[in-house]
Coordinates of C-alpha atoms and ligand atoms in Angstrom, one line a residue:
M1 CA -12.1 12.4 -21.7
D2 CA -15.1 10.5 -20.3
E3 CA -16.2 10.0 -16.7
T4 CA -14.3 6.7 -16.4
H5 CA -11.0 8.3 -17.4
H6 CA -11.5 11.1 -14.8
Q7 CA -11.3 8.3 -12.2
Y8 CA -7.7 7.4 -13.2
I9 CA -5.3 7.2 -10.3
P10 CA -1.6 7.4 -11.2
A11 CA 1.1 5.2 -9.6
L12 CA 1.4 7.3 -6.4
R13 CA -2.0 9.0 -6.6
F14 CA -0.5 12.3 -7.8
G15 CA 1.3 12.5 -11.1
W16 CA 4.1 14.6 -9.7
L17 CA 5.0 11.8 -7.3
T18 CA 5.6 9.3 -10.1
R19 CA 9.4 9.8 -10.1
L20 CA 9.4 8.7 -6.4
Y21 CA 7.5 5.5 -7.1
D22 CA 10.4 3.0 -7.0
P23 CA 12.0 4.1 -3.7
V24 CA 8.5 4.5 -2.0
I25 CA 7.4 1.0 -3.1
R26 CA 10.8 -0.5 -2.1
W27 CA 10.6 1.0 1.4
T28 CA 6.9 0.6 2.1
M29 CA 5.7 -2.5 0.3
R30 CA 8.4 -5.1 1.0
E31 CA 8.7 -5.3 -2.8
D32 CA 11.8 -7.4 -2.6
L33 CA 9.8 -10.1 -0.8
F34 CA 6.5 -10.2 -2.5
K35 CA 7.4 -9.6 -6.2
P36 CA 9.8 -12.7 -6.4
C37 CA 7.1 -14.8 -4.7
L38 CA 4.6 -13.6 -7.2
V39 CA 6.9 -14.4 -10.1
Q40 CA 7.4 -17.9 -8.8
Q41 CA 3.7 -18.4 -8.4
V42 CA 3.0 -17.3 -12.0
G43 CA 4.8 -20.5 -13.1
M44 CA 5.8 -19.3 -16.6
Q45 CA 6.8 -21.9 -19.2
P46 CA 8.9 -21.4 -22.4
G47 CA 6.6 -20.0 -25.1
H48 CA 4.1 -18.5 -22.7
R49 CA 2.6 -15.1 -23.5
V50 CA 2.3 -13.0 -20.3
L51 CA 0.6 -9.7 -19.7
D52 CA 1.5 -7.4 -16.8
L53 CA -1.5 -5.2 -16.2
G54 CA -0.8 -1.8 -14.7
C55 CA 2.9 -2.5 -15.0
G56 CA 4.0 0.9 -13.4
T57 CA 7.8 1.3 -13.7
A58 CA 8.2 -2.4 -14.7
T59 CA 10.1 -3.8 -11.7
L60 CA 7.8 -6.9 -11.7
T61 CA 7.7 -7.0 -15.6
I62 CA 11.5 -7.2 -15.7
L63 CA 11.6 -10.0 -13.1
L64 CA 9.0 -11.9 -15.1
K65 CA 11.0 -11.8 -18.3
Q66 CA 14.2 -12.6 -16.5
R67 CA 12.5 -15.6 -14.9
Q68 CA 11.5 -17.1 -18.2
P69 CA 13.5 -15.5 -21.1
Q70 CA 11.8 -17.9 -23.6
S71 CA 8.4 -16.2 -22.9
T72 CA 6.8 -13.1 -24.5
V73 CA 6.1 -10.4 -21.9
V74 CA 3.7 -7.6 -22.7
A75 CA 3.1 -4.8 -20.2
L76 CA 0.3 -2.3 -20.2
D77 CA -0.2 0.9 -18.2
G78 CA -2.5 3.9 -18.6
D79 CA 0.1 6.5 -17.7
P80 CA 2.6 7.6 -20.4
V81 CA 5.0 9.1 -17.9
V82 CA 5.4 5.8 -15.9
L83 CA 5.8 3.9 -19.2
T84 CA 8.7 6.1 -20.2
R85 CA 10.5 5.1 -16.9
A86 CA 9.4 1.4 -17.5
R87 CA 11.0 1.4 -21.0
E88 CA 14.2 3.0 -19.6
K89 CA 14.5 0.3 -16.9
A90 CA 13.8 -2.6 -19.3
A91 CA 16.5 -1.2 -21.7
A92 CA 19.0 -0.9 -18.8
A93 CA 18.2 -4.5 -17.7
G94 CA 18.7 -5.7 -21.3
V95 CA 15.3 -7.4 -21.6
E96 CA 12.8 -7.3 -24.4
I97 CA 9.4 -6.3 -23.2
S98 CA 6.6 -4.8 -25.3
F99 CA 5.0 -1.8 -23.5
D100 CA 1.5 -0.5 -24.4
E101 CA -0.4 2.5 -23.2
G102 CA -4.0 1.5 -22.4
M103 CA -6.7 1.0 -19.9
A104 CA -7.0 -2.3 -17.9
Y105 CA -10.8 -2.2 -18.6
Q106 CA -10.4 -1.8 -22.4
L107 CA -7.5 -4.1 -23.4
P108 CA -6.1 -3.7 -26.9
Y109 CA -5.5 -7.4 -27.3
P110 CA -7.4 -10.2 -29.1
D111 CA -9.4 -12.8 -27.3
R112 CA -7.5 -15.8 -25.8
S113 CA -4.1 -14.3 -26.5
F114 CA -2.3 -14.7 -23.1
D115 CA -1.3 -17.7 -20.9
R116 CA -0.9 -15.6 -17.8
V117 CA -2.1 -12.2 -16.7
V118 CA -0.5 -10.6 -13.7
A119 CA -2.0 -7.6 -11.8
S120 CA 0.2 -6.3 -9.0
L121 CA -1.0 -3.3 -6.9
L122 CA -3.4 -2.3 -9.7
L123 CA -6.9 -3.3 -8.5
H124 CA -7.1 -0.9 -5.6
H125 CA -6.6 1.9 -8.1
L126 CA -9.9 1.0 -9.9
T127 CA -13.5 1.8 -9.0
L128 CA -15.7 -1.2 -8.3
D129 CA -17.3 -0.8 -11.8
N130 CA -13.8 -0.6 -13.5
K131 CA -12.6 -3.6 -11.4
R132 CA -15.5 -5.6 -12.9
R133 CA -14.7 -4.4 -16.4
A134 CA -11.0 -5.1 -16.0
L135 CA -11.7 -8.6 -14.8
R136 CA -14.1 -9.2 -17.7
E137 CA -11.4 -8.0 -20.1
T138 CA -8.8 -10.1 -18.4
F139 CA -10.8 -13.3 -18.8
R140 CA -11.5 -12.4 -22.5
V141 CA -7.8 -12.2 -23.3
L142 CA -6.8 -15.3 -21.3
K143 CA -6.5 -18.5 -23.2
L144 CA -8.4 -21.5 -22.0
G145 CA -6.6 -22.9 -19.0
G146 CA -4.8 -19.6 -18.6
E147 CA -4.3 -18.0 -15.2
L148 CA -4.7 -14.6 -13.5
H149 CA -2.4 -13.8 -10.6
I150 CA -3.2 -10.8 -8.4
A151 CA -1.2 -9.2 -5.6
D152 CA -2.9 -6.3 -3.9
Y153 CA -3.7 -5.1 -0.4
G154 CA -6.7 -4.1 1.6
R155 CA -7.5 -3.6 5.3
P156 CA -6.4 -6.7 7.3
H157 CA -9.5 -8.4 8.6
T158 CA -8.0 -11.0 10.9
F159 CA -5.0 -11.4 13.1
L160 CA -3.4 -13.8 10.6
S161 CA -3.6 -11.0 7.9
W162 CA -1.0 -9.2 9.9
K163 CA 1.4 -12.1 9.6
K164 CA 4.6 -11.8 7.6
P165 CA 4.4 -13.4 4.2
T166 CA 6.8 -16.3 3.7
S167 CA 8.6 -17.2 0.5
T168 CA 8.1 -20.7 -0.9
Ligands
SAM201 C1 0.6 1.2 -7.6 S1 1.1 1.1 -9.3 C2 1.6 -0.6 -9.4 C3 2.7 -0.8 -10.5 C4 3.3 -2.2 -10.6 N1 2.3 -3.1 -11.1 C5 3.9 -2.6 -9.3 O1 3.5 -3.7 -8.8 O2 4.7 -1.9 -8.7 C6 -0.5 1.0 -10.2 C7 -0.3 1.3 -11.7 O3 -1.5 1.1 -12.3 C8 -1.7 2.0 -13.3 N2 -3.1 2.2 -13.5 C9 -4.1 2.8 -12.7 N3 -5.3 2.7 -13.3 C10 -5.1 2.0 -14.4 C11 -6.0 1.7 -15.5 N4 -7.3 1.9 -15.4 N5 -5.5 1.0 -16.6 C12 -4.2 0.8 -16.7 N6 -3.3 1.1 -15.7 C13 -3.7 1.7 -14.6 C14 -1.0 3.3 -12.7 O4 -0.6 4.2 -13.8 C15 0.2 2.7 -12.0 O5 1.3 2.7 -12.8

C-alpha cells in the first residue's frame, strides 16, 4: 500500500463505525433534506450515464436511479465493507446499480464516459493533493457538456452559511 492509500478515511473515519453510518448521517446531516435537493439539481435525463463518487452505503445512489430509471447509474467507493452494505440496499430497493471498488483519484473508467458525476460528502475525506487528482479524474471521465455536482461541508464563514437550506 502506497502513502496515498494510507491517507484513506472510511465513511465514519473508523472502519468499525461503518455499520452505524446510515443512522448517524440521517440524524446529523439532514440527509432527508439535502439528498433529494441534490438529486433534483443533477437533472438526469433518460439515457444519461451517472457516476456517484464515494457512494458510501448508496442512499443517494438509489435516489438517483429511482429519479431517472432510464439512466445508467454507476457507484464507486474505496471501501469494500461499505460496498457490501450498498449492494444489499440496492437489491432491497429493487434498483440496478453497478458498484465498483476504486479510488476517486484513479477512476477505472474511460475518458468522456459520464454525463453527470456526483460527489456527496466525499471531498472532505481527501487530502488537498488527492482532491486535485480526483477532480482531474472527474473531468477526464465527464463527457463534453457533462456536469459535476458536489455536496460537502466546511466551516461556515458567514452568517448566511448558518441558514437552513431550502428545497426548490
Ligand atoms: C462520508 S461518506 C459519504 C457517502 C455518500 N456519498 C453519502 O453522501 O452519504 C464518504 C465515502 O467516501 C469514501 N471514500 C473516502 N475516500 C475515498 C477515495 N479516495 N476514493 C473513493 N472513495 C473514498 C468512503 O469509503 C465513504 O464511503
